[in-house]
């Protein structure tokens, strides 16, 4: 007969297993390695117009920054969820049984920004972050930077995503004035005293902001900077002062005077279009003349109108993925260099400690025969 071992007092009182550290908790930003505890690294990408290029710019910046070796968190505050889709992680709905009766309900397959805002608890944003490892966003570590590889050999940053889906559109209907603080509390404050705030783990946090006013206020309240992007067409230009009014409203009536507009970027720009040139000149004159609501500095970087951008969206891959293909290489290089120049200007603005070092490496990484005129603007 085989005897069965009996538990001893020692085994019964064994120490509990150590807590596991999540993938998000293992992410370390440059701010952390440099012991910098005060930073302004949250940027809301804004424009009160649909199709202005907010998701496009968010994805282009993410691509540029992670290839520079930095960790980037994308918070999708648009009910369309385009940023998440572009990163290859669209929110899927799954059927669940109702608690009573035979009705079938639907719920998202992952935690989203909706649950984050509904919670509103300090530091809870960490729990909803998905670390992106989708096939389209896997980078070739053995290729040079100008072919889609990392700026520094073997160093690619992490991409995090807090996704969104259509139900976000109805969420503001229940918000009280104090509820506009919720995203800020979940992102900028640690869950425990002396802990790490979710925003501190990332070199840059980009909020892809919806056109809806209430969602724009929630996003701006969580950010230190706004970065405007729009098309060089009439409705796109008309939306610039409207977006500035929203930012000013956040400062004056939502008690967040700490948000600044870092700049304005033109999207899908075609220099051969006379109307586009005229509209951008009119905008520049309005800014120079200090007309009301035209405070946003106009950055000298235009995202070119190129099919490679929409191709990247269709494939849920970064534009840099096309740097290794001969037929798409030239337009991809032009788009990537613009995105990289914008990313470096952003890093300068937020005071990132590696901004200067990365700029020098970037200039050296592109062969002279493949540099566009944006390289000159980018080092100015």
PDB file of N, CA, C and O in Angstrom, residues 113-144:
ATOM      1  N   UNK A 113     -10.817  52.543 -22.489  1.00  0.00           N
ATOM      2  CA  UNK A 113     -10.780  53.844 -21.829  1.00  0.00           C
ATOM      3  C   UNK A 113     -12.104  54.142 -21.123  1.00  0.00           C
ATOM      4  O   UNK A 113     -12.149  54.942 -20.181  1.00  0.00           O
ATOM      5  N   UNK A 114     -13.174  53.498 -21.534  1.00  0.00           N
ATOM      6  CA  UNK A 114     -14.466  53.688 -20.872  1.00  0.00           C
ATOM      7  C   UNK A 114     -14.396  53.215 -19.429  1.00  0.00           C
ATOM      8  O   UNK A 114     -14.808  53.930 -18.497  1.00  0.00           O
ATOM      9  N   UNK A 115     -13.871  52.011 -19.214  1.00  0.00           N
ATOM     10  CA  UNK A 115     -13.750  51.494 -17.855  1.00  0.00           C
ATOM     11  C   UNK A 115     -12.784  52.339 -17.021  1.00  0.00           C
ATOM     12  O   UNK A 115     -12.981  52.527 -15.821  1.00  0.00           O
ATOM     13  N   UNK A 116     -11.737  52.848 -17.682  1.00  0.00           N
ATOM     14  CA  UNK A 116     -10.774  53.704 -16.979  1.00  0.00           C
ATOM     15  C   UNK A 116     -11.474  54.956 -16.460  1.00  0.00           C
ATOM     16  O   UNK A 116     -11.348  55.328 -15.289  1.00  0.00           O
ATOM     17  N   UNK A 117     -12.230  55.627 -17.341  1.00  0.00           N
ATOM     18  CA  UNK A 117     -12.907  56.862 -16.949  1.00  0.00           C
ATOM     19  C   UNK A 117     -14.003  56.585 -15.927  1.00  0.00           C
ATOM     20  O   UNK A 117     -14.170  57.344 -14.964  1.00  0.00           O
ATOM     21  N   UNK A 118     -14.738  55.507 -16.116  1.00  0.00           N
ATOM     22  CA  UNK A 118     -15.795  55.177 -15.161  1.00  0.00           C
ATOM     23  C   UNK A 118     -15.221  54.922 -13.769  1.00  0.00           C
ATOM     24  O   UNK A 118     -15.826  55.284 -12.766  1.00  0.00           O
ATOM     25  N   UNK A 119     -14.059  54.309 -13.701  1.00  0.00           N
ATOM     26  CA  UNK A 119     -13.415  54.077 -12.411  1.00  0.00           C
ATOM     27  C   UNK A 119     -12.965  55.406 -11.802  1.00  0.00           C
ATOM     28  O   UNK A 119     -13.317  55.742 -10.681  1.00  0.00           O
ATOM     29  N   UNK A 120     -12.178  56.155 -12.545  1.00  0.00           N
ATOM     30  CA  UNK A 120     -11.683  57.441 -12.072  1.00  0.00           C
ATOM     31  C   UNK A 120     -10.701  57.344 -10.924  1.00  0.00           C
ATOM     32  O   UNK A 120     -10.305  58.366 -10.356  1.00  0.00           O
ATOM     33  N   UNK A 121     -10.268  56.131 -10.575  1.00  0.00           N
ATOM     34  CA  UNK A 121      -9.370  55.954  -9.432  1.00  0.00           C
ATOM     35  C   UNK A 121      -7.939  56.313  -9.804  1.00  0.00           C
ATOM     36  O   UNK A 121      -7.491  56.065 -10.923  1.00  0.00           O
ATOM     37  N   UNK A 122      -7.213  56.846  -8.852  1.00  0.00           N
ATOM     38  CA  UNK A 122      -5.819  57.209  -9.077  1.00  0.00           C
ATOM     39  C   UNK A 122      -5.031  56.004  -9.585  1.00  0.00           C
ATOM     40  O   UNK A 122      -5.087  54.914  -9.002  1.00  0.00           O
ATOM     41  N   UNK A 123      -4.294  56.210 -10.683  1.00  0.00           N
ATOM     42  CA  UNK A 123      -3.374  55.196 -11.178  1.00  0.00           C
ATOM     43  C   UNK A 123      -3.977  54.000 -11.865  1.00  0.00           C
ATOM     44  O   UNK A 123      -3.251  53.103 -12.313  1.00  0.00           O
ATOM     45  N   UNK A 124      -5.303  53.952 -12.011  1.00  0.00           N
ATOM     46  CA  UNK A 124      -5.934  52.743 -12.545  1.00  0.00           C
ATOM     47  C   UNK A 124      -5.685  52.561 -14.043  1.00  0.00           C
ATOM     48  O   UNK A 124      -5.908  51.481 -14.586  1.00  0.00           O
ATOM     49  N   UNK A 125      -5.202  53.589 -14.737  1.00  0.00           N
ATOM     50  CA  UNK A 125      -4.939  53.480 -16.176  1.00  0.00           C
ATOM     51  C   UNK A 125      -4.004  52.325 -16.503  1.00  0.00           C
ATOM     52  O   UNK A 125      -4.123  51.698 -17.564  1.00  0.00           O
ATOM     53  N   UNK A 126      -3.051  52.031 -15.611  1.00  0.00           N
ATOM     54  CA  UNK A 126      -2.119  50.916 -15.826  1.00  0.00           C
ATOM     55  C   UNK A 126      -2.847  49.613 -16.148  1.00  0.00           C
ATOM     56  O   UNK A 126      -2.372  48.799 -16.943  1.00  0.00           O
ATOM     57  N   UNK A 127      -3.987  49.397 -15.513  1.00  0.00           N
ATOM     58  CA  UNK A 127      -4.683  48.118 -15.626  1.00  0.00           C
ATOM     59  C   UNK A 127      -5.318  47.899 -16.991  1.00  0.00           C
ATOM     60  O   UNK A 127      -5.648  46.764 -17.351  1.00  0.00           O
ATOM     61  N   UNK A 128      -5.504  48.964 -17.761  1.00  0.00           N
ATOM     62  CA  UNK A 128      -6.153  48.847 -19.064  1.00  0.00           C
ATOM     63  C   UNK A 128      -5.182  48.906 -20.234  1.00  0.00           C
ATOM     64  O   UNK A 128      -5.601  48.830 -21.390  1.00  0.00           O
ATOM     65  N   UNK A 129      -3.881  49.032 -19.957  1.00  0.00           N
ATOM     66  CA  UNK A 129      -2.898  49.168 -21.034  1.00  0.00           C
ATOM     67  C   UNK A 129      -2.626  47.818 -21.698  1.00  0.00           C
ATOM     68  O   UNK A 129      -2.322  46.829 -21.025  1.00  0.00           O
ATOM     69  N   UNK A 130      -2.732  47.800 -23.013  1.00  0.00           N
ATOM     70  CA  UNK A 130      -2.326  46.649 -23.811  1.00  0.00           C
ATOM     71  C   UNK A 130      -0.947  46.959 -24.403  1.00  0.00           C
ATOM     72  O   UNK A 130      -0.772  47.994 -25.044  1.00  0.00           O
ATOM     73  N   UNK A 131       0.020  46.092 -24.180  1.00  0.00           N
ATOM     74  CA  UNK A 131       1.325  46.261 -24.810  1.00  0.00           C
ATOM     75  C   UNK A 131       1.248  45.628 -26.197  1.00  0.00           C
ATOM     76  O   UNK A 131       0.974  44.435 -26.338  1.00  0.00           O
ATOM     77  N   UNK A 132       1.451  46.449 -27.212  1.00  0.00           N
ATOM     78  CA  UNK A 132       1.213  46.027 -28.590  1.00  0.00           C
ATOM     79  C   UNK A 132       2.306  45.073 -29.079  1.00  0.00           C
ATOM     80  O   UNK A 132       3.496  45.384 -29.025  1.00  0.00           O
ATOM     81  N   UNK A 133       1.857  43.907 -29.536  1.00  0.00           N
ATOM     82  CA  UNK A 133       2.780  42.944 -30.146  1.00  0.00           C
ATOM     83  C   UNK A 133       2.161  42.368 -31.419  1.00  0.00           C
ATOM     84  O   UNK A 133       2.426  41.227 -31.786  1.00  0.00           O
ATOM     85  N   UNK A 134       1.303  43.157 -32.064  1.00  0.00           N
ATOM     86  CA  UNK A 134       0.621  42.695 -33.271  1.00  0.00           C
ATOM     87  C   UNK A 134       1.624  42.532 -34.415  1.00  0.00           C
ATOM     88  O   UNK A 134       2.654  43.207 -34.448  1.00  0.00           O
ATOM     89  N   UNK A 135       1.324  41.635 -35.372  1.00  0.00           N
ATOM     90  CA  UNK A 135       2.290  41.333 -36.443  1.00  0.00           C
ATOM     91  C   UNK A 135       2.762  42.571 -37.221  1.00  0.00           C
ATOM     92  O   UNK A 135       3.943  42.678 -37.554  1.00  0.00           O
ATOM     93  N   UNK A 136       1.851  43.494 -37.515  1.00  0.00           N
ATOM     94  CA  UNK A 136       2.229  44.655 -38.314  1.00  0.00           C
ATOM     95  C   UNK A 136       3.204  45.580 -37.628  1.00  0.00           C
ATOM     96  O   UNK A 136       3.935  46.319 -38.286  1.00  0.00           O
ATOM     97  N   UNK A 137       3.238  45.544 -36.292  1.00  0.00           N
ATOM     98  CA  UNK A 137       4.096  46.453 -35.534  1.00  0.00           C
ATOM     99  C   UNK A 137       5.316  45.741 -34.952  1.00  0.00           C
ATOM    100  O   UNK A 137       5.861  46.148 -33.928  1.00  0.00           O
ATOM    101  N   UNK A 138       5.764  44.692 -35.639  1.00  0.00           N
ATOM    102  CA  UNK A 138       7.022  44.034 -35.294  1.00  0.00           C
ATOM    103  C   UNK A 138       8.119  44.634 -36.169  1.00  0.00           C
ATOM    104  O   UNK A 138       8.023  44.627 -37.400  1.00  0.00           O
ATOM    105  N   UNK A 139       9.142  45.162 -35.565  1.00  0.00           N
ATOM    106  CA  UNK A 139      10.174  45.884 -36.306  1.00  0.00           C
ATOM    107  C   UNK A 139      11.363  44.989 -36.657  1.00  0.00           C
ATOM    108  O   UNK A 139      11.750  44.131 -35.857  1.00  0.00           O
ATOM    109  N   UNK A 140      11.962  45.186 -37.842  1.00  0.00           N
ATOM    110  CA  UNK A 140      13.146  44.430 -38.241  1.00  0.00           C
ATOM    111  C   UNK A 140      14.383  44.946 -37.516  1.00  0.00           C
ATOM    112  O   UNK A 140      14.926  46.000 -37.869  1.00  0.00           O
ATOM    113  N   UNK A 141      14.840  44.224 -36.530  1.00  0.00           N
ATOM    114  CA  UNK A 141      15.949  44.706 -35.701  1.00  0.00           C
ATOM    115  C   UNK A 141      17.279  44.734 -36.452  1.00  0.00           C
ATOM    116  O   UNK A 141      18.204  45.430 -36.051  1.00  0.00           O
ATOM    117  N   UNK A 142      17.373  43.982 -37.552  1.00  0.00           N
ATOM    118  CA  UNK A 142      18.650  43.890 -38.267  1.00  0.00           C
ATOM    119  C   UNK A 142      18.784  44.912 -39.396  1.00  0.00           C
ATOM    120  O   UNK A 142      19.822  44.960 -40.056  1.00  0.00           O
ATOM    121  N   UNK A 143      17.748  45.729 -39.602  1.00  0.00           N
ATOM    122  CA  UNK A 143      17.820  46.714 -40.677  1.00  0.00           C
ATOM    123  C   UNK A 143      18.186  48.084 -40.120  1.00  0.00           C
ATOM    124  O   UNK A 143      17.890  48.397 -38.972  1.00  0.00           O
ATOM    125  N   UNK A 144      18.821  48.930 -40.950  1.00  0.00           N
ATOM    126  CA  UNK A 144      19.149  50.287 -40.485  1.00  0.00           C
ATOM    127  C   UNK A 144      17.899  51.147 -40.377  1.00  0.00           C
ATOM    128  O   UNK A 144      16.833  50.792 -40.897  1.00  0.00           O
TER     129      UNK A 144
END
